[in-house]
Amino acid sequence: MISSYVGENKNFEKQYLTGLLEVELTPQGTLAERLRAGGAGIPAFYTPTAYGTNIEEGGVPVKYNADGTVDIVSEPKESREFEGRHY
C-alpha cells in the first residue's frame, strides 16, 4: 500500500502491525507527482521533501511480522544535488 495519510483507521493499523499489509508512506504532494509523472511517462523525478529524514536514510518499517518484530525495512532513497539544493 502506498499512502500519504492513513489517519486513525484501526483496521488499517491492525493489518499493518500484524504483517498483513506492507506500507510505504509518501508525502501527499510527492504521491500526486508520482501519479502525474507515471501517467506522463516520466520515469523518475527528484523532490527535496524527504532529504535529511529517516525516509532518505532508509530503515523505516515497511512490514511487520505477526509477533510485532520488523520484517521489511525501507531502502535508502537516492539523493542528488542540483545547483546547491539537495533532493
Coordinates of C-alpha atoms in Angstrom, one line a residue:
M1 CA 0.0 0.0 0.0
I2 CA 1.4 3.4 -1.0
S3 CA -0.3 6.1 1.1
S4 CA 0.1 9.6 2.1
Y5 CA -2.1 9.5 5.2
V6 CA -3.9 6.7 6.9
G7 CA -5.5 8.6 9.7
E8 CA -6.9 6.8 12.6
N9 CA -8.1 3.8 10.7
K10 CA -7.9 1.0 13.3
N11 CA -8.4 -1.8 10.7
F12 CA -5.5 -0.5 8.6
E13 CA -3.3 -0.1 11.7
K14 CA -4.1 -3.7 12.8
Q15 CA -3.3 -5.1 9.3
Y16 CA 0.0 -3.2 9.2
L17 CA 1.2 -4.0 12.7
T18 CA 0.3 -7.7 12.3
G19 CA 2.1 -8.2 9.0
L20 CA -0.9 -8.4 6.7
L21 CA 0.0 -5.2 4.9
E22 CA 3.2 -3.6 3.5
V23 CA 3.1 0.2 3.7
E24 CA 5.1 2.9 2.0
L25 CA 4.2 6.3 3.5
T26 CA 4.8 9.2 1.0
P27 CA 4.1 12.9 1.4
Q28 CA 0.8 13.8 -0.3
G29 CA 2.4 16.2 -2.9
T30 CA 5.0 13.6 -3.8
L31 CA 2.3 11.0 -4.2
A32 CA 0.4 13.3 -6.5
E33 CA 3.5 13.9 -8.5
R34 CA 4.3 10.2 -8.8
L35 CA 0.9 9.6 -10.3
R36 CA 1.2 12.6 -12.7
A37 CA 4.7 11.6 -13.7
G38 CA 3.7 8.0 -14.2
G39 CA 0.8 9.0 -16.4
A40 CA 3.0 11.3 -18.4
G41 CA 5.7 8.6 -18.9
I42 CA 8.3 10.3 -16.8
P43 CA 10.3 7.5 -15.2
A44 CA 11.8 9.5 -12.3
F45 CA 11.9 12.9 -10.6
Y46 CA 13.6 14.4 -7.5
T47 CA 11.9 16.2 -4.7
P48 CA 13.5 17.8 -1.6
T49 CA 10.7 16.7 0.7
A50 CA 12.4 13.7 2.3
Y51 CA 16.0 14.9 2.1
G52 CA 17.7 14.6 5.5
T53 CA 14.9 12.4 7.0
N54 CA 14.6 8.8 8.0
I55 CA 12.8 8.2 4.7
E56 CA 16.0 9.2 2.8
E57 CA 18.3 7.2 5.1
G58 CA 16.1 4.0 4.9
G59 CA 15.3 1.6 7.7
V60 CA 11.7 2.7 8.2
P61 CA 9.4 -0.3 8.9
V62 CA 7.5 -1.4 5.7
K63 CA 6.2 -4.7 7.0
Y64 CA 5.9 -6.3 10.4
N65 CA 5.9 -9.9 11.4
A66 CA 2.8 -11.2 13.3
D67 CA 4.8 -11.1 16.6
G68 CA 5.4 -7.3 16.1
T69 CA 9.0 -7.5 15.1
V70 CA 10.1 -5.7 11.9
D71 CA 10.1 -8.0 8.8
I72 CA 11.0 -5.5 6.0
V73 CA 12.6 -2.0 6.2
S74 CA 12.7 0.6 3.6
E75 CA 15.8 1.0 1.4
P76 CA 17.7 4.3 1.4
K77 CA 16.4 6.7 -1.3
E78 CA 18.7 8.1 -4.0
S79 CA 19.6 11.7 -3.4
R80 CA 21.2 14.3 -5.7
E81 CA 22.3 17.9 -5.5
F82 CA 21.3 20.4 -8.2
E83 CA 22.6 23.9 -8.1
G84 CA 23.4 23.7 -4.4
R85 CA 20.0 22.3 -3.4
H86 CA 19.6 18.7 -2.1
Y87 CA 16.9 16.4 -3.5

